JSON list of C-alpha atoms in Angstrom, two decimals:
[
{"chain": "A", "resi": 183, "resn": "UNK", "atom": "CA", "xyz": [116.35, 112.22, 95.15]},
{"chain": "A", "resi": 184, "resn": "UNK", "atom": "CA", "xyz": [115.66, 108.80, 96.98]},
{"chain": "A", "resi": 185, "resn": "UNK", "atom": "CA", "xyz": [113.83, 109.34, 100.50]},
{"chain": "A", "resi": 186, "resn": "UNK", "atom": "CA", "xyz": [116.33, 106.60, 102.26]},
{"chain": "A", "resi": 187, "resn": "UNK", "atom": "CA", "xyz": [120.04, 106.82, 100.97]},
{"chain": "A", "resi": 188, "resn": "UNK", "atom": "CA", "xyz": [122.86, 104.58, 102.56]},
{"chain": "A", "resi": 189, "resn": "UNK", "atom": "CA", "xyz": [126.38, 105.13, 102.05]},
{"chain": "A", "resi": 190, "resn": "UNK", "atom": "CA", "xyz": [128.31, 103.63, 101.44]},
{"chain": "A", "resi": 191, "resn": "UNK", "atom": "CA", "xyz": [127.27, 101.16, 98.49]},
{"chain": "A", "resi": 192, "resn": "UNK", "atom": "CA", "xyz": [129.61, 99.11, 98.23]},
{"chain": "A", "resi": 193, "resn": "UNK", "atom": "CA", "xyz": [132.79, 98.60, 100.91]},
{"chain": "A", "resi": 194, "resn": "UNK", "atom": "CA", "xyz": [135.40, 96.16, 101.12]},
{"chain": "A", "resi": 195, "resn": "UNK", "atom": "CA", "xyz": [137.77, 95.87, 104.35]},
{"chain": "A", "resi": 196, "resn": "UNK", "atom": "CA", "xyz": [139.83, 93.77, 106.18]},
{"chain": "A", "resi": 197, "resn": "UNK", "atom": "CA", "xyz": [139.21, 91.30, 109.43]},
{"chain": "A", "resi": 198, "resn": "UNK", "atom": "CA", "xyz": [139.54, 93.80, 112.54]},
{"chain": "A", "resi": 199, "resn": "UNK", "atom": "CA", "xyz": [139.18, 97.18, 110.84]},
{"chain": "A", "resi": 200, "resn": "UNK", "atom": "CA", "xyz": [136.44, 99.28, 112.18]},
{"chain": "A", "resi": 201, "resn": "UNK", "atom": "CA", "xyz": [133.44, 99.98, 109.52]},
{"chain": "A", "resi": 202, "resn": "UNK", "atom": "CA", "xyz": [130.82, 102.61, 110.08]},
{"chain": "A", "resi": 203, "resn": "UNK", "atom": "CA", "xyz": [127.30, 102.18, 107.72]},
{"chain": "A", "resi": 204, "resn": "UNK", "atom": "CA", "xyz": [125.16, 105.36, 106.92]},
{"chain": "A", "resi": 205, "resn": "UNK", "atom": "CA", "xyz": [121.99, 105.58, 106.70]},
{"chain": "A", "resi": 206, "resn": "UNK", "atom": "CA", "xyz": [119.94, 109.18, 105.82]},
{"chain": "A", "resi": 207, "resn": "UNK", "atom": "CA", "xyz": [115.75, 109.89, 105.51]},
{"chain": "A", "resi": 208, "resn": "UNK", "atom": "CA", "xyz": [114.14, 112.96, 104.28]},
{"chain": "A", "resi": 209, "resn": "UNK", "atom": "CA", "xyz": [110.61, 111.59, 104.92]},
{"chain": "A", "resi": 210, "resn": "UNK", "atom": "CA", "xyz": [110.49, 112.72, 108.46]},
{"chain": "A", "resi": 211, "resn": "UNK", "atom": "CA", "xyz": [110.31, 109.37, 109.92]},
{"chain": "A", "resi": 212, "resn": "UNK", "atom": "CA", "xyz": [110.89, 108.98, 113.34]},
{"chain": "A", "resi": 213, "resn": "UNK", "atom": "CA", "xyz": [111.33, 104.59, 113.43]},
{"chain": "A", "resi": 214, "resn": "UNK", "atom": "CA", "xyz": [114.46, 103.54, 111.58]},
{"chain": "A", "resi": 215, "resn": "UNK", "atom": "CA", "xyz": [115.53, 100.08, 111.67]},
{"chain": "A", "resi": 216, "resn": "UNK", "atom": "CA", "xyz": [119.07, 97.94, 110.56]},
{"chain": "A", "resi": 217, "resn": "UNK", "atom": "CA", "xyz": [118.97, 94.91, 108.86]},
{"chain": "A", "resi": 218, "resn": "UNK", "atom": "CA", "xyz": [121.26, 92.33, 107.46]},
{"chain": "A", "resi": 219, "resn": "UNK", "atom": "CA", "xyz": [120.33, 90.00, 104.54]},
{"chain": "A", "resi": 220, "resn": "UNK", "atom": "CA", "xyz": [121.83, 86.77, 103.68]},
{"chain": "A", "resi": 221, "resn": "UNK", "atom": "CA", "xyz": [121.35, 84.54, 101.34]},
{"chain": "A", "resi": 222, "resn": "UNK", "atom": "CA", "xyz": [118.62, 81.47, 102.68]},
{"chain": "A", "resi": 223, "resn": "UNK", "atom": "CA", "xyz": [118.25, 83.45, 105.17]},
{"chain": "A", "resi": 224, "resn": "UNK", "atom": "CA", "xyz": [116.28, 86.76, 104.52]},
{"chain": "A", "resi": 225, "resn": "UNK", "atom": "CA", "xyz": [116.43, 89.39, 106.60]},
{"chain": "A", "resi": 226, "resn": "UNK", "atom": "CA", "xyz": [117.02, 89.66, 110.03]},
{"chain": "A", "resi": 227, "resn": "UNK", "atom": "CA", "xyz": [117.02, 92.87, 112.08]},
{"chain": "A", "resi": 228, "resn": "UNK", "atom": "CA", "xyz": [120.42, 94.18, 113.89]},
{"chain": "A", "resi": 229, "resn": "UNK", "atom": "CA", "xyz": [119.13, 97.27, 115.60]},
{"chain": "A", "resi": 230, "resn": "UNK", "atom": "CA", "xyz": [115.92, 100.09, 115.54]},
{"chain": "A", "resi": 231, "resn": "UNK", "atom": "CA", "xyz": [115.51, 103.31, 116.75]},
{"chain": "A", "resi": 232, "resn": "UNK", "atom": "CA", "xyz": [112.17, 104.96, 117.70]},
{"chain": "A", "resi": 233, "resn": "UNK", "atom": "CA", "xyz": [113.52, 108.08, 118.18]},
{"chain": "A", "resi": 234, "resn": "UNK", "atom": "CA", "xyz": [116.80, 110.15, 118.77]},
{"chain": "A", "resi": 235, "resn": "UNK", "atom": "CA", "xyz": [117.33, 109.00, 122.27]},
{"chain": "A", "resi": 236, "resn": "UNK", "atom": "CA", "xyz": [115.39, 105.42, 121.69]},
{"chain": "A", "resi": 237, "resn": "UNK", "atom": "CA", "xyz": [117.84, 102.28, 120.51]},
{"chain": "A", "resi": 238, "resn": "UNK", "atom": "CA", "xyz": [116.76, 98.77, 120.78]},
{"chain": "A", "resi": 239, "resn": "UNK", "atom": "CA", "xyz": [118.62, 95.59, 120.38]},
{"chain": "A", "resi": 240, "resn": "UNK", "atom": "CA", "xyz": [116.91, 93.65, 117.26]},
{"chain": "A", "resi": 241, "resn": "UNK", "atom": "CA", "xyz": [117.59, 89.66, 117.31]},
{"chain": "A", "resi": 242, "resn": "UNK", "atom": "CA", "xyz": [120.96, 89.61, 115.53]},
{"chain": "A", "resi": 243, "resn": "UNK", "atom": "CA", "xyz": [122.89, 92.59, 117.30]},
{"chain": "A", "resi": 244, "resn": "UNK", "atom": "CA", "xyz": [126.15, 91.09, 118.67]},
{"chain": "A", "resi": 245, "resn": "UNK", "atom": "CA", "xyz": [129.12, 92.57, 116.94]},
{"chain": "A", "resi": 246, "resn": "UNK", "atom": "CA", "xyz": [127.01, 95.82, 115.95]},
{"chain": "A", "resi": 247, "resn": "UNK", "atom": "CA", "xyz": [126.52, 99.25, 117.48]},
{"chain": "A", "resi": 248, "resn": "UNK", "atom": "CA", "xyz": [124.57, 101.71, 116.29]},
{"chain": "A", "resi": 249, "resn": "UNK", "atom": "CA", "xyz": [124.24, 105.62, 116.71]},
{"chain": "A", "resi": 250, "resn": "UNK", "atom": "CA", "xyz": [121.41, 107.49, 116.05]},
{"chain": "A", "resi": 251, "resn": "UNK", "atom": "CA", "xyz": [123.04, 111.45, 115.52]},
{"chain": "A", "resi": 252, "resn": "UNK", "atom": "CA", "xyz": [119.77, 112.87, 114.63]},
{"chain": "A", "resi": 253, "resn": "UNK", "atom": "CA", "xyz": [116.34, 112.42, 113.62]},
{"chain": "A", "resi": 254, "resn": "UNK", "atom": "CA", "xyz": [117.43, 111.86, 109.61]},
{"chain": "A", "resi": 255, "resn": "UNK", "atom": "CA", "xyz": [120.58, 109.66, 110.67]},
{"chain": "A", "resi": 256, "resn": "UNK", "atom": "CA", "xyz": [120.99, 106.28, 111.63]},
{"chain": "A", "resi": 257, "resn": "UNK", "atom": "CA", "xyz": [124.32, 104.70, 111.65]},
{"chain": "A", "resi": 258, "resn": "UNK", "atom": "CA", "xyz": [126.06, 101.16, 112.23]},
{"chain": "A", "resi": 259, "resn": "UNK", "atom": "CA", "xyz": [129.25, 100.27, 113.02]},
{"chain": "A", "resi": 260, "resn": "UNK", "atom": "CA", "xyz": [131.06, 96.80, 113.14]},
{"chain": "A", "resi": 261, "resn": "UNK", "atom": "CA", "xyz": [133.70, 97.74, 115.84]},
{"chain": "A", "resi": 262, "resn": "UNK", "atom": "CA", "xyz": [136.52, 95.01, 114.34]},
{"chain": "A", "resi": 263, "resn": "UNK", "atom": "CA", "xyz": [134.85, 93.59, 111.65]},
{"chain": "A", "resi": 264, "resn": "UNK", "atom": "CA", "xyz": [135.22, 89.88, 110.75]},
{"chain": "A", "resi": 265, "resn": "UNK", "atom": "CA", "xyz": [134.56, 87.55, 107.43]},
{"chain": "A", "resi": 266, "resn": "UNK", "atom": "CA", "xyz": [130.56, 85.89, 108.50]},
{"chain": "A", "resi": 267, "resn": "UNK", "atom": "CA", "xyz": [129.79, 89.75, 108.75]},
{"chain": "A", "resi": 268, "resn": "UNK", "atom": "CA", "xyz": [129.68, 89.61, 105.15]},
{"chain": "A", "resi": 269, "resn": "UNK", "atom": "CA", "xyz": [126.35, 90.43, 103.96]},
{"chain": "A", "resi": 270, "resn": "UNK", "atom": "CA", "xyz": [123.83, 92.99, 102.38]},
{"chain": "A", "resi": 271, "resn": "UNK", "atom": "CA", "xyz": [122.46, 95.65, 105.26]},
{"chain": "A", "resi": 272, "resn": "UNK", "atom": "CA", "xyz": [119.42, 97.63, 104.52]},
{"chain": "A", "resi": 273, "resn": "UNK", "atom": "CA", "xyz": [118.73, 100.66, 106.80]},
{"chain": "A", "resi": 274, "resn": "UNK", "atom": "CA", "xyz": [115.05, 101.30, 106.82]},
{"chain": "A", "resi": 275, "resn": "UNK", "atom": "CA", "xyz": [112.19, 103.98, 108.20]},
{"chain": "A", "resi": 276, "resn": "UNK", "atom": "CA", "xyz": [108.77, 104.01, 109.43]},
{"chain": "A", "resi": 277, "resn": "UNK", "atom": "CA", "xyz": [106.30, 106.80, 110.90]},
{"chain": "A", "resi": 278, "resn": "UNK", "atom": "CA", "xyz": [105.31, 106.71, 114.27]},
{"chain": "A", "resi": 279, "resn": "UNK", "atom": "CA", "xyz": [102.20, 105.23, 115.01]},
{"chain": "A", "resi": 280, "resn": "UNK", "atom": "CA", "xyz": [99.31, 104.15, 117.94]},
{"chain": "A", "resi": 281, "resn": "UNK", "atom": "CA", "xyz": [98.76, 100.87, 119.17]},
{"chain": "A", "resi": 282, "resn": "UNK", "atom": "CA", "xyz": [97.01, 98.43, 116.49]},
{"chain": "A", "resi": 283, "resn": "UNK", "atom": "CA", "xyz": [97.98, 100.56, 113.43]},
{"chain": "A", "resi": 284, "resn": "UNK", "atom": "CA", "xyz": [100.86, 99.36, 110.57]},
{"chain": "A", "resi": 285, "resn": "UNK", "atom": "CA", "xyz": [102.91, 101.79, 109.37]},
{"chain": "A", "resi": 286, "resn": "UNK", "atom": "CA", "xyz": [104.58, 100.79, 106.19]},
{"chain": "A", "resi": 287, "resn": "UNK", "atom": "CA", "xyz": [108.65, 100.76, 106.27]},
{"chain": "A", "resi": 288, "resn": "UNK", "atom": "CA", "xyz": [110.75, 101.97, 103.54]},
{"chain": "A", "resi": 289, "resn": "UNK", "atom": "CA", "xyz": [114.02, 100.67, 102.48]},
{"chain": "A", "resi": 290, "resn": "UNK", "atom": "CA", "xyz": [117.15, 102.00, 101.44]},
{"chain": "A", "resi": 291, "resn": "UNK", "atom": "CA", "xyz": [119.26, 100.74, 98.37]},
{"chain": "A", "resi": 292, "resn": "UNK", "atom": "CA", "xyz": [121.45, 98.57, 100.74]},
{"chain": "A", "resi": 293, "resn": "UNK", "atom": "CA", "xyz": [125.39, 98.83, 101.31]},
{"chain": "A", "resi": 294, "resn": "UNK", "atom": "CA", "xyz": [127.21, 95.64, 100.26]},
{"chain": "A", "resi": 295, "resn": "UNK", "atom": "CA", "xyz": [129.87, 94.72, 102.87]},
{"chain": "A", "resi": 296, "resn": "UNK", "atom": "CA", "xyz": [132.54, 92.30, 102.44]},
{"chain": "A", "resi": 297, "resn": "UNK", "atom": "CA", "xyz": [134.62, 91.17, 105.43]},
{"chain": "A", "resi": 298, "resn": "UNK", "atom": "CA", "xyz": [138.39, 89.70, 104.01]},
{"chain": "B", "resi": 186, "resn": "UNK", "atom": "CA", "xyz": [107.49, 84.22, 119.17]},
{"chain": "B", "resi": 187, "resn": "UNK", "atom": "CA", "xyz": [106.42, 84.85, 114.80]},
{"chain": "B", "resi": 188, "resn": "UNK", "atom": "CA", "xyz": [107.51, 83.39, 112.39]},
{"chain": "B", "resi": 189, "resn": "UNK", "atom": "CA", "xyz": [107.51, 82.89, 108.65]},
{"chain": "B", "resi": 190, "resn": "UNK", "atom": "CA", "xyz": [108.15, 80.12, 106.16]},
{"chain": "B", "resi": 191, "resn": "UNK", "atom": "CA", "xyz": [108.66, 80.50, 102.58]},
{"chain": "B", "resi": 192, "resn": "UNK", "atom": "CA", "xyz": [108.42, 77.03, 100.84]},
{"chain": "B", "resi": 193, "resn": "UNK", "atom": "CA", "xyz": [110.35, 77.45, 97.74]},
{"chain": "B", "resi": 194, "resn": "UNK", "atom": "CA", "xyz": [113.74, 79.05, 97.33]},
{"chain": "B", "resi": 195, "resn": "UNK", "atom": "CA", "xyz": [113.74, 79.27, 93.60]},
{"chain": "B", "resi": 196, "resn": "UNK", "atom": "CA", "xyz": [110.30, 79.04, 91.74]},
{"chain": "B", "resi": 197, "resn": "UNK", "atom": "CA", "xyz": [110.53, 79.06, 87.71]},
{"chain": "B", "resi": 198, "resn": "UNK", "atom": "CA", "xyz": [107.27, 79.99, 85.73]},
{"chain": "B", "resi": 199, "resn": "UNK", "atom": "CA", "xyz": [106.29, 80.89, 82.19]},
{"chain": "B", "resi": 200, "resn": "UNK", "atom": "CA", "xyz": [105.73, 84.25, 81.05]},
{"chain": "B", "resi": 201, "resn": "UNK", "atom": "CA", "xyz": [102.01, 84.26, 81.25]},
{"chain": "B", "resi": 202, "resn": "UNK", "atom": "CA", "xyz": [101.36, 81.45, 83.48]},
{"chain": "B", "resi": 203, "resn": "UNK", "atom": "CA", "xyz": [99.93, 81.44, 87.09]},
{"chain": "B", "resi": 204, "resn": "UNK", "atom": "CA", "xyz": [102.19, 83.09, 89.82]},
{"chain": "B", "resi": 205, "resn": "UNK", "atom": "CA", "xyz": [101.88, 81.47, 93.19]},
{"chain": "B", "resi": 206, "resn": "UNK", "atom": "CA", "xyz": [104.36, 81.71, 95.69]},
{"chain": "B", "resi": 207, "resn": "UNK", "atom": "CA", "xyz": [103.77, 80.33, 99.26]},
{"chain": "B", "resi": 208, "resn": "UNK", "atom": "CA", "xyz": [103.80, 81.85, 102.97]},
{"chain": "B", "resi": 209, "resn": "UNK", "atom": "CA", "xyz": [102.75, 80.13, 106.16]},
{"chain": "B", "resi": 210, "resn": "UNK", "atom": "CA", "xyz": [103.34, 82.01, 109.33]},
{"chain": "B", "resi": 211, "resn": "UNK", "atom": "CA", "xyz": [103.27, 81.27, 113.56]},
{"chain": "B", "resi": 212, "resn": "UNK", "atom": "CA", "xyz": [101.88, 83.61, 115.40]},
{"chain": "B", "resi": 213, "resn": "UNK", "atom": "CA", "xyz": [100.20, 83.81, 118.85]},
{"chain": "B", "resi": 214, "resn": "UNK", "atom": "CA", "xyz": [98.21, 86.91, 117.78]},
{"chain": "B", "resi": 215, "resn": "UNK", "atom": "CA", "xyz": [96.69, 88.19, 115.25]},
{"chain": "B", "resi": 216, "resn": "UNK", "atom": "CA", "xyz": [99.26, 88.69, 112.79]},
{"chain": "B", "resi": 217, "resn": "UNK", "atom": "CA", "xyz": [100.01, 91.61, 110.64]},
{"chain": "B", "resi": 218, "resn": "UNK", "atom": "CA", "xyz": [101.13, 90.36, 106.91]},
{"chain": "B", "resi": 219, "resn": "UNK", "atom": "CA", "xyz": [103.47, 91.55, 104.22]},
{"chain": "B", "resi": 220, "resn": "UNK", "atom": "CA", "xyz": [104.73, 90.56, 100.90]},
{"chain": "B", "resi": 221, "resn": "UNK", "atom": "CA", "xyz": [107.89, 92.84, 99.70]},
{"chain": "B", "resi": 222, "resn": "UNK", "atom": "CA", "xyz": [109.68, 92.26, 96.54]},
{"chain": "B", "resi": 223, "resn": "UNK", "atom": "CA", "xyz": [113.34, 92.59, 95.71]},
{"chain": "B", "resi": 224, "resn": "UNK", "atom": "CA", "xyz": [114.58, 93.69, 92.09]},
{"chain": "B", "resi": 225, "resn": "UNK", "atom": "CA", "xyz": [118.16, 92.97, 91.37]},
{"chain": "B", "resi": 226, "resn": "UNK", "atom": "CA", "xyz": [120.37, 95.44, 92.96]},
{"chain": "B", "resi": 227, "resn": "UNK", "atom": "CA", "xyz": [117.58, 97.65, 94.79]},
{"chain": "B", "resi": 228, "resn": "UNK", "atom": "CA", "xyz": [116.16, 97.93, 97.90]},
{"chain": "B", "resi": 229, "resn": "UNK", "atom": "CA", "xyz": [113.10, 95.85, 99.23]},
{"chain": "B", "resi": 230, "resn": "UNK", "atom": "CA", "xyz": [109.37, 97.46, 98.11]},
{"chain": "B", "resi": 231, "resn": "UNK", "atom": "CA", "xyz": [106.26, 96.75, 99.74]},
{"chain": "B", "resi": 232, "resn": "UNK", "atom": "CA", "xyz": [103.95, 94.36, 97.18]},
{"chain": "B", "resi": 233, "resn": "UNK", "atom": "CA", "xyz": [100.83, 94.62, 99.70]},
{"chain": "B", "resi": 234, "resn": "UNK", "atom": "CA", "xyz": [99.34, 94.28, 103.33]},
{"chain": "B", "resi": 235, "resn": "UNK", "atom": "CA", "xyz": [97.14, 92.26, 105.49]},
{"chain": "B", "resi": 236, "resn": "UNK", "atom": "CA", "xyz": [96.11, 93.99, 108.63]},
{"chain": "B", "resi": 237, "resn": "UNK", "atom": "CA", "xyz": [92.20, 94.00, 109.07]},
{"chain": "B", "resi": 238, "resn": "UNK", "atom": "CA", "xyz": [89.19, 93.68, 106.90]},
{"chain": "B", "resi": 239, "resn": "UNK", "atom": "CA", "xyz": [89.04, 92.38, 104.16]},
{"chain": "B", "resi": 240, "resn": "UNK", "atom": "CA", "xyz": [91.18, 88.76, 104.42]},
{"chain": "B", "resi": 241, "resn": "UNK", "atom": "CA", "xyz": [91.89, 88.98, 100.11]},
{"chain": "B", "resi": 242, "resn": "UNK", "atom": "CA", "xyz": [94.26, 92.14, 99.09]},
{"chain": "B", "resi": 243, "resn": "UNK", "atom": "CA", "xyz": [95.36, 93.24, 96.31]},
{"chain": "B", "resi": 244, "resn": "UNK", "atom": "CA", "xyz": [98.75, 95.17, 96.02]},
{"chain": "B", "resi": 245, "resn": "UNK", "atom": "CA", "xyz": [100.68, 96.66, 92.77]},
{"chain": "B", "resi": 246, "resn": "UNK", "atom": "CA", "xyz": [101.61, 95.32, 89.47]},
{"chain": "B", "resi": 247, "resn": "UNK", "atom": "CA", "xyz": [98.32, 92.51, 89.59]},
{"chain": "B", "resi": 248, "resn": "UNK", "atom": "CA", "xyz": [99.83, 90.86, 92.51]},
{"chain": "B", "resi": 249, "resn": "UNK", "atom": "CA", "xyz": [96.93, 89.52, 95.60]},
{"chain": "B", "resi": 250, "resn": "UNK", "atom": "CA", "xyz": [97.13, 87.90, 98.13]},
{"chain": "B", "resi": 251, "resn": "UNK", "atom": "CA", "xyz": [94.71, 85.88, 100.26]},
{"chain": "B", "resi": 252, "resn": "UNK", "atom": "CA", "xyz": [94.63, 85.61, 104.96]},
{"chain": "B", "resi": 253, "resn": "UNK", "atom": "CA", "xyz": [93.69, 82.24, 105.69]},
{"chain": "B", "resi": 254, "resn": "UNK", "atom": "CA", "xyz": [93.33, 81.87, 109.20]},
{"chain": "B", "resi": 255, "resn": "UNK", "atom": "CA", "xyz": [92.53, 78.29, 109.18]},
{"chain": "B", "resi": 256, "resn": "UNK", "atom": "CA", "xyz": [95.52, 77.16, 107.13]},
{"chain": "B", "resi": 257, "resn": "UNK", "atom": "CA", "xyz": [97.93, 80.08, 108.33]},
{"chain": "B", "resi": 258, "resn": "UNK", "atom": "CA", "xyz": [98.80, 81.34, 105.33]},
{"chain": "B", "resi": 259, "resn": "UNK", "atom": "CA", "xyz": [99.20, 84.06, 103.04]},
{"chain": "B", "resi": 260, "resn": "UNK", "atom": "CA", "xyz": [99.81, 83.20, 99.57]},
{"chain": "B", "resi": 261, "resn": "UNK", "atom": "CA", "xyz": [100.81, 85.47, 97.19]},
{"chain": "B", "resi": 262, "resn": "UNK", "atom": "CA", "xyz": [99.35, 85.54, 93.32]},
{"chain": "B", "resi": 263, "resn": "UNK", "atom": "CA", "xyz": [99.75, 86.84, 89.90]},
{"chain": "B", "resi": 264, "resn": "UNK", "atom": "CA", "xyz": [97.37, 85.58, 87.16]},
{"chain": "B", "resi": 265, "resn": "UNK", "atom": "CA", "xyz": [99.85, 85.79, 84.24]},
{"chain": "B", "resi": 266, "resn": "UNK", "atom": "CA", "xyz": [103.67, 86.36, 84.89]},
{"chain": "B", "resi": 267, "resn": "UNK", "atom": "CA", "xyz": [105.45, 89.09, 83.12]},
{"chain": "B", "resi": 268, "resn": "UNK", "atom": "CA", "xyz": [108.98, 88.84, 82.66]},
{"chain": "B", "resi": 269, "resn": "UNK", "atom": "CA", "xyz": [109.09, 92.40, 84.35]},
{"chain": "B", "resi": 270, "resn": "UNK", "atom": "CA", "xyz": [107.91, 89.91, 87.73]},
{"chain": "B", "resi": 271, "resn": "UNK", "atom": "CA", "xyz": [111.47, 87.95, 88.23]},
{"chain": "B", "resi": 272, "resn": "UNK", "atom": "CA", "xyz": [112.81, 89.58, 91.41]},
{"chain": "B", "resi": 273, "resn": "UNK", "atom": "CA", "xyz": [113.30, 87.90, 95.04]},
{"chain": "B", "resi": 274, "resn": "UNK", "atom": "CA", "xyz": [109.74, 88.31, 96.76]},
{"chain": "B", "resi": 275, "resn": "UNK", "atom": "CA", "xyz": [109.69, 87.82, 100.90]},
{"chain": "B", "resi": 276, "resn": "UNK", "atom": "CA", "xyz": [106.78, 87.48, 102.92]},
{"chain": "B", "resi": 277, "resn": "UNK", "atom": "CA", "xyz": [106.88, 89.19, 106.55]},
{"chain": "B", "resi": 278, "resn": "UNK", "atom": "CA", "xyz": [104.88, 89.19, 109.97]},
{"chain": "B", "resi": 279, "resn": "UNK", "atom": "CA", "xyz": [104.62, 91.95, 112.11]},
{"chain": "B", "resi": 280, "resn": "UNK", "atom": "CA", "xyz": [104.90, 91.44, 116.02]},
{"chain": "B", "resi": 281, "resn": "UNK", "atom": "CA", "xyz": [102.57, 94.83, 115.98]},
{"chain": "B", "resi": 282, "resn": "UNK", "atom": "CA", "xyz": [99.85, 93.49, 118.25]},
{"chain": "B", "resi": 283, "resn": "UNK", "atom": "CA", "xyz": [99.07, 95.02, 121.25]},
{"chain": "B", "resi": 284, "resn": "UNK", "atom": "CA", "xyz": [102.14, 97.35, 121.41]},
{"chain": "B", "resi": 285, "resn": "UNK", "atom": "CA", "xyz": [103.13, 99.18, 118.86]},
{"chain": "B", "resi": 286, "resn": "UNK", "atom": "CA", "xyz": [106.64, 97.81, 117.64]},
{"chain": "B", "resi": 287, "resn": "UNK", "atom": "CA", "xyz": [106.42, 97.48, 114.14]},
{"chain": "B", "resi": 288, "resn": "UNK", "atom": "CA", "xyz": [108.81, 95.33, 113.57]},
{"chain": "B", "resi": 289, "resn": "UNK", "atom": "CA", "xyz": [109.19, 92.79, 110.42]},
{"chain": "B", "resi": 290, "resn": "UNK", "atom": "CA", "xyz": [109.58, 88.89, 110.81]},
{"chain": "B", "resi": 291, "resn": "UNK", "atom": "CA", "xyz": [111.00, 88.06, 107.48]},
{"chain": "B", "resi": 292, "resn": "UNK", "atom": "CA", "xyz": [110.61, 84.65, 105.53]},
{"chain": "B", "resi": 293, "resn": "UNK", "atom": "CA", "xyz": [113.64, 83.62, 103.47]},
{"chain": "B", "resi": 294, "resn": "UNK", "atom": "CA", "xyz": [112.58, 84.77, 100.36]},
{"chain": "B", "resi": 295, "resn": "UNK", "atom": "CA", "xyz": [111.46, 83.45, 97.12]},
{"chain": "B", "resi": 296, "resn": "UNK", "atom": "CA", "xyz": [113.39, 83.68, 93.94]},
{"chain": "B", "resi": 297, "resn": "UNK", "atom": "CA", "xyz": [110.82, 84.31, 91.20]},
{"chain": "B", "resi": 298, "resn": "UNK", "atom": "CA", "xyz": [112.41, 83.53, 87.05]},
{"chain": "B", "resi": 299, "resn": "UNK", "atom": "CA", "xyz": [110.17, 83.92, 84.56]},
{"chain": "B", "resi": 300, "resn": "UNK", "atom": "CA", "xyz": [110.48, 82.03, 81.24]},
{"chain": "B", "resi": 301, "resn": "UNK", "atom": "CA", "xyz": [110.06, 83.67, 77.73]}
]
């Protein structure tokens, strides 16, 4: 079984509908981290979570909230979702680590979203 | 602030020819450095790492990459392509200095075809 799932895959939905992204981990990760990828433009990170009661605003995080429910679960939501919210999001995890140290971060399949 | 630039959206090679696929970064501070690649429908995988030491490292699949310093860069390589190599490649920068944030600055990526 793959140590970072997302569900859904694949989602297609409507300007203004509400739209919640899951993300799971069973490495025991404490970091996990939202991103968005567009085309030309890589990507670029919505929100990240140290721990369960640790949220952080990445660079892109207007029009996003996020909930982190438990140590293995990380989840976005696009309160009224709209069309240039279209995109690939990756939900990602990392171990904890000291100052000066890399830990690497490991990516989930991606969920592709499409905003009508 | 970091950043990254990728300076080639598409790059077309031969199967068996040189690989070379270009990252310059900005950073204030010593810079961590990443090259992840993308396979068609999958999530992002970590190719290899600069963080200390040694300034040439080599990842998986015959991939290396080389710090400059002087020139800012971190060039990624592959002595002969394989057609097993075309996938969307991205270099990152990590803002991990002094703190211990570990978050990813992500270049725009680099689509990689490889001729038969």
């Amino acid at each position: 079984d793959a140590d970072v799932t997302q569900t859904p895959r694949n989602r297609i939905t409507k300007t203004g509908k509400r739209i919640m992204l899951e993300c799971s981990q069973t490495k025991g990760h404490d970091r996990m981290y939202w991103y968005r990828q567009d085309p030309g433009l890589g990507l670029r990170l919505i929100y990240y979570s140290f721990d369960v009661k640790d949220i952080n605003k990445g660079e892109i995080s207007d029009g996003y909230s996020v909930s982190r429910q438990a140590q293995a679960k990380f989840s976005l939501s696009l309160e009224s979702a709209i069309p240039n919210q279209t995109a690939l999001y990756f939900c990602a995890t990392s171990d904890t680590h000291s100052s000066g140290t890399y830990n690497e971060q490991f990516f989930g399949p991606g969920t592709r979203l499409t905003v009508l | 602030a970091q950043s990254v630039t990728q300076l080639g959206s598409h790059v077309s090679v031969s199967e068996g020819a040189l690989v070379l696929l270009r990252c310059n970064y900005s950073s204030s501070v010593p810079p961590y450095l990443f090259w992840y690649v993308q396979y068609p429908n999958q999530g992002l995988q970590l190719l290899l790492k600069y963080t200390t030491g040694a300034t040439l490292v080599k990842g998986i699949n015959g991939f290396e990459a080389e710090f400059k310093k002087s020139e800012t860069s971190f060039h990624l390589t592959k002595p002969s392509a394989h057609m097993s190599d075309a996938a969307e490649y991205f270099c990152a920068v990590s803002d991990n200095y002094g703190g211990a944030t570990n978050k990813l600055i992500f270049g725009t990526g680099t689509l990689l075809a490889v001729q038969p």
